Protein backbone atom coordinates (compact mmCIF):
# COMPACT_ATOMS: atom_id res chain seq x y z
CA UNK A 1 0.00 0.00 0.00
CA UNK A 2 1.03 3.62 -0.46
CA UNK A 3 2.55 5.47 2.49
CA UNK A 4 -0.39 7.79 2.90
CA UNK A 5 0.37 11.08 4.57
CA UNK A 6 -1.73 11.38 7.72
CA UNK A 7 -1.41 15.18 7.85
CA UNK A 8 -2.60 15.66 4.26
CA UNK A 9 -5.47 13.30 4.94
CA UNK A 10 -6.45 15.27 8.05
CA UNK A 11 -6.37 18.54 6.05
CA UNK A 12 -8.69 17.02 3.43
CA UNK A 13 -11.06 15.73 6.11
CA UNK A 14 -11.21 19.15 7.82
CA UNK A 15 -11.75 20.91 4.48
CA UNK A 16 -14.56 18.51 3.66
CA UNK A 17 -16.28 19.24 7.00
CA UNK A 18 -16.40 23.06 6.69
CA UNK A 19 -17.16 25.60 3.98
CA UNK A 20 -13.96 27.57 4.75
CA UNK A 21 -11.16 27.08 7.28
CA UNK A 22 -8.19 29.33 8.03
CA UNK A 23 -4.57 28.23 7.89
CA UNK A 24 -4.28 29.08 11.57
CA UNK A 25 -7.15 26.81 12.63
CA UNK A 26 -5.86 24.01 10.39
CA UNK A 27 -2.41 24.36 11.97
CA UNK A 28 -3.87 24.25 15.50
CA UNK A 29 -6.18 21.30 14.83
CA UNK A 30 -3.42 19.20 13.24
CA UNK A 31 -0.59 20.37 15.49
CA UNK A 32 1.73 21.67 12.78
CA UNK A 33 3.05 25.11 11.76
CA UNK A 34 1.18 27.40 9.35
CA UNK A 35 4.09 27.05 6.90
CA UNK A 36 3.65 23.28 7.00
CA UNK A 37 -0.09 23.74 6.32
CA UNK A 38 0.74 25.93 3.34
CA UNK A 39 3.18 23.31 1.98
CA UNK A 40 0.66 20.48 2.35
CA UNK A 41 -2.05 22.59 0.67
CA UNK A 42 0.30 23.26 -2.28
CA UNK A 43 1.08 19.53 -2.54
CA UNK A 44 -2.63 18.67 -2.47
CA UNK A 45 -3.37 21.26 -5.16
CA UNK A 46 -0.56 19.75 -7.29
CA UNK A 47 -2.22 16.34 -6.86
CA UNK A 48 -5.38 17.87 -8.33
CA UNK A 49 -7.57 18.47 -5.28
CA UNK A 50 -9.88 21.44 -5.97
CA UNK A 51 -8.71 23.62 -3.05
CA UNK A 52 -9.40 27.35 -3.29
CA UNK A 53 -7.38 29.89 -1.28
CA UNK A 54 -9.27 33.01 -0.19
CA UNK A 55 -8.56 35.81 2.30
CA UNK A 56 -10.52 33.87 4.94
CA UNK A 57 -8.65 30.61 4.40
CA UNK A 58 -9.04 27.44 2.40
CA UNK A 59 -12.10 25.73 0.96
CA UNK A 60 -12.97 22.90 -1.38
CA UNK A 61 -14.57 23.95 -4.65
CA UNK A 62 -16.59 20.96 -5.62
CA UNK A 63 -20.19 20.25 -6.47
CA UNK A 64 -19.73 16.64 -5.42
CA UNK A 65 -18.11 14.93 -2.48
CA UNK A 66 -14.42 14.15 -2.53
CA UNK A 67 -13.00 10.72 -3.26
CA UNK A 68 -10.27 10.10 -0.70
CA UNK A 69 -8.00 7.30 -2.00
CA UNK A 70 -6.02 7.30 1.25
CA UNK A 71 -9.22 6.55 3.18
CA UNK A 72 -9.96 3.68 0.82
CA UNK A 73 -6.47 2.21 1.39
CA UNK A 74 -6.77 2.77 5.14
CA UNK A 75 -10.20 1.05 5.26
CA UNK A 76 -8.89 -1.91 3.25
CA UNK A 77 -6.01 -2.28 5.71
CA UNK A 78 -8.33 -1.97 8.72
CA UNK A 79 -10.70 -4.63 7.38
CA UNK A 80 -7.73 -6.81 6.31
CA UNK A 81 -8.91 -6.81 2.69
CA UNK A 82 -5.74 -7.85 0.89
CA UNK A 83 -7.29 -7.77 -2.55
CA UNK A 84 -5.15 -4.99 -4.01
CA UNK A 85 -1.75 -3.41 -3.38
CA UNK A 86 -2.55 0.11 -4.45
CA UNK A 87 -5.23 2.68 -5.28
CA UNK A 88 -4.42 5.00 -8.20
CA UNK A 89 -6.46 8.20 -8.27
CA UNK A 90 -6.67 10.68 -11.17
CA UNK A 91 -8.63 13.88 -11.80
CA UNK A 92 -9.12 13.04 -15.48
CA UNK A 93 -8.16 10.11 -17.73
CA UNK A 94 -9.25 8.81 -21.15
CA UNK A 95 -10.61 5.60 -19.62
CA UNK A 96 -9.66 3.84 -16.39
CA UNK A 97 -9.59 0.61 -18.46
CA UNK A 98 -6.72 2.03 -20.57
CA UNK A 99 -4.85 3.30 -17.52
CA UNK A 100 -5.22 -0.08 -15.78
CA UNK A 101 -3.91 -1.88 -18.86
CA UNK A 102 -0.77 0.29 -18.85
CA UNK A 103 -0.23 -0.05 -15.11
CA UNK A 104 -0.60 -3.86 -15.36
CA UNK A 105 3.03 -4.02 -16.44
CA UNK A 106 4.30 -2.54 -13.18
CA UNK A 107 1.74 -3.45 -10.50
CA UNK A 108 0.04 -6.70 -9.45
CA UNK A 109 -3.51 -6.10 -8.20
CA UNK A 110 -4.84 -2.57 -7.99
CA UNK A 111 -7.70 -0.12 -8.36
CA UNK A 112 -7.77 2.86 -10.73
CA UNK A 113 -10.25 5.62 -9.94
CA UNK A 114 -10.87 8.79 -11.95
CA UNK A 115 -13.06 11.82 -11.28
CA UNK A 116 -13.69 12.16 -15.00
CA UNK A 117 -13.19 10.07 -18.17
CA UNK A 118 -12.87 11.71 -21.55
CA UNK A 119 -13.30 8.44 -23.51
CA UNK A 120 -15.19 6.16 -21.14
CA UNK A 121 -16.25 2.87 -22.70
CA UNK A 122 -19.44 0.88 -22.20
CA UNK A 123 -20.42 -2.64 -23.28
CA UNK A 124 -20.67 -3.52 -26.98
CA UNK A 125 -18.29 -0.72 -27.96
CA UNK A 126 -20.58 2.08 -26.80
CA UNK A 127 -19.29 5.30 -25.25
CA UNK A 128 -19.86 5.73 -21.51
CA UNK A 129 -20.43 9.30 -20.42
CA UNK A 130 -18.36 9.93 -17.30
CA UNK A 131 -18.73 13.47 -15.98
CA UNK A 132 -17.54 14.55 -12.54
CA UNK A 133 -19.49 13.18 -9.59
CA UNK A 134 -19.76 9.53 -10.59
CA UNK A 135 -17.68 6.51 -9.65
CA UNK A 136 -15.54 5.50 -12.61
CA UNK A 137 -13.10 2.81 -11.63
CA UNK A 138 -11.30 -0.31 -12.84
CA UNK A 139 -10.20 -3.17 -10.62
CA UNK A 140 -7.28 -5.18 -11.98
CA UNK A 141 -6.95 -8.66 -10.50
CA UNK A 142 -5.17 -11.88 -11.45
CA UNK A 143 -7.53 -14.72 -10.50
CA UNK A 144 -6.45 -18.34 -10.99
CA UNK A 145 -9.29 -19.26 -13.34
CA UNK A 146 -9.56 -20.32 -16.97
CA UNK A 147 -11.05 -18.24 -19.77
CA UNK A 148 -14.14 -20.51 -19.70
CA UNK A 149 -14.71 -19.75 -16.02
CA UNK A 150 -14.21 -15.99 -16.39
CA UNK A 151 -17.91 -15.27 -17.08
CA UNK A 152 -18.49 -15.38 -13.31
CA UNK A 153 -16.52 -12.14 -12.85
CA UNK A 154 -19.23 -9.93 -14.36
CA UNK A 155 -21.92 -11.63 -12.28
CA UNK A 156 -19.76 -11.28 -9.19
CA UNK A 157 -19.02 -7.61 -9.90
CA UNK A 158 -22.61 -6.58 -10.60
CA UNK A 159 -23.76 -8.44 -7.47
CA UNK A 160 -21.11 -6.65 -5.36
CA UNK A 161 -22.11 -3.23 -6.72
CA UNK A 162 -25.86 -3.89 -6.39
CA UNK A 163 -25.46 -5.06 -2.79
CA UNK A 164 -23.18 -2.14 -1.88
CA UNK A 165 -25.72 0.36 -3.23
CA UNK A 166 -28.47 -1.38 -1.26
CA UNK A 167 -26.32 -1.40 1.92
CA UNK A 168 -25.34 2.29 1.66
CA UNK A 169 -28.64 3.81 0.47
CA UNK A 170 -31.21 1.31 1.85
CA UNK A 171 -32.88 1.54 -1.58
CA UNK A 172 -33.98 -1.52 -3.56
CA UNK A 173 -31.61 -1.83 -6.47
CA UNK A 174 -31.89 -4.83 -8.78
CA UNK A 175 -29.93 -6.57 -11.52
CA UNK A 176 -30.85 -6.72 -15.17
CA UNK A 177 -29.22 -9.24 -17.50
CA UNK A 178 -26.40 -9.24 -18.41
CA UNK A 179 -24.92 -6.92 -15.80
CA UNK A 180 -26.81 -3.67 -15.27
CA UNK A 181 -27.65 -2.37 -11.81
CA UNK A 182 -31.08 -0.78 -12.03
CA UNK A 183 -33.85 0.92 -10.08
CA UNK A 184 -37.58 0.65 -10.74
CA UNK A 185 -39.44 3.98 -10.82
CA UNK A 186 -43.09 4.12 -11.86
CA UNK A 187 -42.68 0.74 -13.53
CA UNK A 188 -39.78 2.09 -15.60
CA UNK A 189 -36.32 0.53 -15.39
CA UNK A 190 -33.57 3.11 -14.85
CA UNK A 191 -29.90 2.16 -15.07
CA UNK A 192 -27.70 3.32 -12.20
CA UNK A 193 -24.52 1.36 -12.91
CA UNK A 194 -22.83 -0.95 -15.40
CA UNK A 195 -19.93 -3.38 -15.54
CA UNK A 196 -17.37 -3.88 -18.30
CA UNK A 197 -15.01 -6.88 -18.20
CA UNK A 198 -11.78 -6.99 -20.19
CA UNK A 199 -9.34 -9.88 -20.04
CA UNK A 200 -5.79 -10.70 -20.99
CA UNK A 201 -5.74 -14.45 -21.21
CA UNK A 202 -4.61 -17.67 -22.81
CA UNK A 203 -7.21 -20.43 -23.14
CA UNK A 204 -6.34 -22.23 -19.90
CA UNK A 205 -5.25 -19.27 -17.80
CA UNK A 206 -6.10 -15.63 -17.26
CA UNK A 207 -3.16 -13.28 -17.02
CA UNK A 208 -5.36 -10.53 -15.64
CA UNK A 209 -8.94 -9.32 -15.58
CA UNK A 210 -9.94 -5.66 -15.55
CA UNK A 211 -13.37 -5.13 -14.05
CA UNK A 212 -14.65 -1.68 -15.07
CA UNK A 213 -17.34 -0.23 -12.85
CA UNK A 214 -19.36 2.87 -13.72
CA UNK A 215 -21.88 4.19 -11.18
CA UNK A 216 -24.00 7.31 -11.55
CA UNK A 217 -23.72 8.80 -8.07
CA UNK A 218 -23.63 12.61 -7.74
CA UNK A 219 -23.37 13.30 -11.48
CA UNK A 220 -26.01 14.81 -13.71
CA UNK A 221 -27.34 12.42 -16.35
CA UNK A 222 -27.37 13.72 -19.91
CA UNK A 223 -30.77 14.24 -21.50
CA UNK A 224 -29.79 11.86 -24.32
CA UNK A 225 -29.44 9.03 -21.78
CA UNK A 226 -33.15 8.70 -20.91
CA UNK A 227 -32.77 5.27 -19.34
CA UNK A 228 -30.04 6.38 -16.92
CA UNK A 229 -30.40 7.86 -13.45
CA UNK A 230 -27.98 8.89 -10.69
CA UNK A 231 -28.29 8.33 -6.94
CA UNK A 232 -28.46 12.11 -6.52
CA UNK A 233 -31.38 12.37 -8.94
CA UNK A 234 -33.13 9.49 -7.21
CA UNK A 235 -32.75 10.81 -3.68
CA UNK A 236 -32.14 14.57 -3.96
CA UNK A 237 -28.94 14.44 -1.95
CA UNK A 238 -25.21 13.87 -2.42
CA UNK A 239 -23.67 10.50 -1.54
CA UNK A 240 -20.21 9.78 -0.15
CA UNK A 241 -18.43 8.01 -2.98
CA UNK A 242 -15.50 6.89 -0.80
CA UNK A 243 -17.93 4.94 1.42
CA UNK A 244 -19.56 3.33 -1.62
CA UNK A 245 -16.18 2.25 -3.04
CA UNK A 246 -15.13 0.78 0.33
CA UNK A 247 -18.41 -1.16 0.56
CA UNK A 248 -17.92 -2.53 -2.97
CA UNK A 249 -14.38 -3.65 -2.12
CA UNK A 250 -15.60 -5.39 1.05
CA UNK A 251 -18.18 -7.23 -1.06
CA UNK A 252 -15.55 -8.23 -3.62
CA UNK A 253 -13.39 -9.64 -0.86
CA UNK A 254 -16.31 -11.68 0.44
CA UNK A 255 -17.58 -12.95 -2.93
CA UNK A 256 -14.13 -13.93 -4.20
CA UNK A 257 -14.30 -16.65 -1.56
CA UNK A 258 -17.78 -17.85 -2.61
CA UNK A 259 -18.44 -20.69 -5.09
CA UNK A 260 -19.68 -19.65 -8.59
CA UNK A 261 -22.99 -21.51 -8.20
CA UNK A 262 -23.72 -19.61 -4.97
CA UNK A 263 -22.85 -16.31 -6.66
CA UNK A 264 -25.26 -17.14 -9.50
CA UNK A 265 -27.97 -18.10 -7.01
CA UNK A 266 -27.68 -14.80 -5.16
CA UNK A 267 -27.53 -12.95 -8.47
CA UNK A 268 -30.72 -14.60 -9.66
CA UNK A 269 -32.55 -13.59 -6.48
CA UNK A 270 -31.92 -9.91 -7.27
CA UNK A 271 -32.49 -10.26 -11.01
CA UNK A 272 -35.51 -8.59 -12.63
CA UNK A 273 -35.03 -10.26 -16.02
CA UNK A 274 -35.88 -13.87 -15.17
CA UNK A 275 -39.51 -14.76 -15.83
CA UNK A 276 -39.96 -11.67 -18.04
CA UNK A 277 -40.75 -11.38 -21.73
CA UNK A 278 -37.64 -9.86 -23.28
CA UNK A 279 -36.20 -8.79 -26.59
CA UNK A 280 -32.55 -9.72 -27.15
CA UNK A 281 -30.73 -7.62 -29.72
CA UNK A 282 -27.59 -9.16 -31.22
CA UNK A 283 -25.58 -8.40 -34.39
CA UNK A 284 -27.02 -11.60 -35.95
CA UNK A 285 -30.62 -10.50 -35.28
CA UNK A 286 -33.31 -10.06 -32.65
CA UNK A 287 -35.02 -12.69 -30.53
CA UNK A 288 -38.16 -12.33 -28.46
CA UNK A 289 -39.02 -14.77 -25.71
CA UNK A 290 -39.24 -15.52 -22.03
CA UNK A 291 -36.07 -15.28 -19.93
CA UNK A 292 -36.00 -18.60 -18.08
CA UNK A 293 -32.78 -18.97 -16.13
CA UNK A 294 -29.03 -18.39 -16.02
CA UNK A 295 -27.13 -21.48 -17.16
CA UNK A 296 -24.08 -22.85 -15.31
CA UNK A 297 -21.85 -21.31 -17.98
CA UNK A 298 -23.38 -17.85 -17.49
CA UNK A 299 -25.64 -17.86 -20.56
CA UNK A 300 -29.24 -16.68 -20.41
CA UNK A 301 -31.76 -19.45 -21.19
CA UNK A 302 -34.35 -17.91 -23.47
CA UNK A 303 -37.57 -19.65 -24.50
CA UNK A 304 -37.97 -18.01 -27.87
CA UNK A 305 -41.49 -17.92 -29.33
CA UNK A 306 -42.46 -21.31 -30.85
CA UNK A 307 -38.95 -22.67 -30.34
CA UNK A 308 -36.91 -24.73 -27.90
CA UNK A 309 -34.99 -22.82 -25.21
CA UNK A 310 -31.74 -21.32 -26.50
CA UNK A 311 -28.66 -20.05 -24.74
CA UNK A 312 -27.78 -16.38 -25.17
CA UNK A 313 -24.22 -15.35 -24.32
CA UNK A 314 -24.29 -11.64 -25.08
CA UNK A 315 -26.46 -8.88 -26.45
CA UNK A 316 -28.76 -6.11 -25.38
CA UNK A 317 -31.77 -7.10 -23.34
CA UNK A 318 -34.99 -5.11 -23.33
CA UNK A 319 -37.79 -5.99 -20.93
CA UNK A 320 -41.10 -5.98 -22.80
CA UNK A 321 -44.43 -5.06 -21.30
CA UNK A 322 -46.97 -7.82 -21.50
CA UNK A 323 -50.21 -6.45 -22.95
C1 LIG B 1 -21.96 -0.76 -19.51
O1 LIG B 1 -22.06 -0.53 -20.73
O2 LIG B 1 -22.97 -0.94 -18.83
C2 LIG B 1 -20.62 -0.83 -18.85
C3 LIG B 1 -20.15 0.51 -18.39
C4 LIG B 1 -18.77 0.49 -17.73
C5 LIG B 1 -18.25 1.87 -17.48
C6 LIG B 1 -16.99 1.84 -16.64
S1 LIG B 1 -16.59 3.42 -15.99
C7 LIG B 1 -15.04 2.82 -15.47
C8 LIG B 1 -14.52 1.93 -16.57
N1 LIG B 1 -13.84 2.72 -17.57
C9 LIG B 1 -14.47 2.70 -18.74
O3 LIG B 1 -14.09 3.30 -19.77
N2 LIG B 1 -15.58 1.95 -18.67
C10 LIG B 1 -15.73 1.37 -17.35
PDB file of C-alpha atoms in Angstrom, residues 67 90-97 113-123 126-138 192 194 196 212-222 224-225 230 241:
ATOM      1  CA  UNK A  67     -13.005  10.719  -3.258  1.00  0.00           C
ATOM      2  CA  UNK A  90      -6.673  10.679 -11.168  1.00  0.00           C
ATOM      3  CA  UNK A  91      -8.631  13.879 -11.803  1.00  0.00           C
ATOM      4  CA  UNK A  92      -9.118  13.035 -15.482  1.00  0.00           C
ATOM      5  CA  UNK A  93      -8.162  10.110 -17.733  1.00  0.00           C
ATOM      6  CA  UNK A  94      -9.245   8.809 -21.150  1.00  0.00           C
ATOM      7  CA  UNK A  95     -10.610   5.595 -19.624  1.00  0.00           C
ATOM      8  CA  UNK A  96      -9.658   3.835 -16.392  1.00  0.00           C
ATOM      9  CA  UNK A  97      -9.589   0.612 -18.464  1.00  0.00           C
ATOM     10  CA  UNK A 113     -10.252   5.623  -9.936  1.00  0.00           C
ATOM     11  CA  UNK A 114     -10.875   8.792 -11.948  1.00  0.00           C
ATOM     12  CA  UNK A 115     -13.056  11.819 -11.280  1.00  0.00           C
ATOM     13  CA  UNK A 116     -13.693  12.158 -15.002  1.00  0.00           C
ATOM     14  CA  UNK A 117     -13.189  10.071 -18.170  1.00  0.00           C
ATOM     15  CA  UNK A 118     -12.870  11.707 -21.555  1.00  0.00           C
ATOM     16  CA  UNK A 119     -13.296   8.444 -23.506  1.00  0.00           C
ATOM     17  CA  UNK A 120     -15.191   6.162 -21.138  1.00  0.00           C
ATOM     18  CA  UNK A 121     -16.252   2.869 -22.700  1.00  0.00           C
ATOM     19  CA  UNK A 122     -19.436   0.876 -22.197  1.00  0.00           C
ATOM     20  CA  UNK A 123     -20.422  -2.638 -23.281  1.00  0.00           C
ATOM     21  CA  UNK A 126     -20.582   2.077 -26.799  1.00  0.00           C
ATOM     22  CA  UNK A 127     -19.292   5.298 -25.252  1.00  0.00           C
ATOM     23  CA  UNK A 128     -19.862   5.725 -21.508  1.00  0.00           C
ATOM     24  CA  UNK A 129     -20.430   9.302 -20.417  1.00  0.00           C
ATOM     25  CA  UNK A 130     -18.364   9.930 -17.300  1.00  0.00           C
ATOM     26  CA  UNK A 131     -18.728  13.471 -15.979  1.00  0.00           C
ATOM     27  CA  UNK A 132     -17.538  14.548 -12.539  1.00  0.00           C
ATOM     28  CA  UNK A 133     -19.487  13.178  -9.588  1.00  0.00           C
ATOM     29  CA  UNK A 134     -19.758   9.527 -10.594  1.00  0.00           C
ATOM     30  CA  UNK A 135     -17.682   6.506  -9.651  1.00  0.00           C
ATOM     31  CA  UNK A 136     -15.537   5.499 -12.605  1.00  0.00           C
ATOM     32  CA  UNK A 137     -13.098   2.809 -11.633  1.00  0.00           C
ATOM     33  CA  UNK A 138     -11.303  -0.312 -12.841  1.00  0.00           C
ATOM     34  CA  UNK A 192     -27.697   3.318 -12.195  1.00  0.00           C
ATOM     35  CA  UNK A 194     -22.834  -0.946 -15.399  1.00  0.00           C
ATOM     36  CA  UNK A 196     -17.366  -3.880 -18.298  1.00  0.00           C
ATOM     37  CA  UNK A 212     -14.653  -1.685 -15.074  1.00  0.00           C
ATOM     38  CA  UNK A 213     -17.340  -0.226 -12.853  1.00  0.00           C
ATOM     39  CA  UNK A 214     -19.361   2.872 -13.723  1.00  0.00           C
ATOM     40  CA  UNK A 215     -21.879   4.195 -11.177  1.00  0.00           C
ATOM     41  CA  UNK A 216     -23.999   7.314 -11.548  1.00  0.00           C
ATOM     42  CA  UNK A 217     -23.718   8.800  -8.066  1.00  0.00           C
ATOM     43  CA  UNK A 218     -23.632  12.610  -7.745  1.00  0.00           C
ATOM     44  CA  UNK A 219     -23.369  13.297 -11.481  1.00  0.00           C
ATOM     45  CA  UNK A 220     -26.011  14.808 -13.713  1.00  0.00           C
ATOM     46  CA  UNK A 221     -27.338  12.423 -16.352  1.00  0.00           C
ATOM     47  CA  UNK A 222     -27.372  13.719 -19.910  1.00  0.00           C
ATOM     48  CA  UNK A 224     -29.792  11.857 -24.318  1.00  0.00           C
ATOM     49  CA  UNK A 225     -29.445   9.030 -21.780  1.00  0.00           C
ATOM     50  CA  UNK A 230     -27.980   8.891 -10.688  1.00  0.00           C
ATOM     51  CA  UNK A 241     -18.426   8.006  -2.980  1.00  0.00           C
TER      52      UNK A 241
END
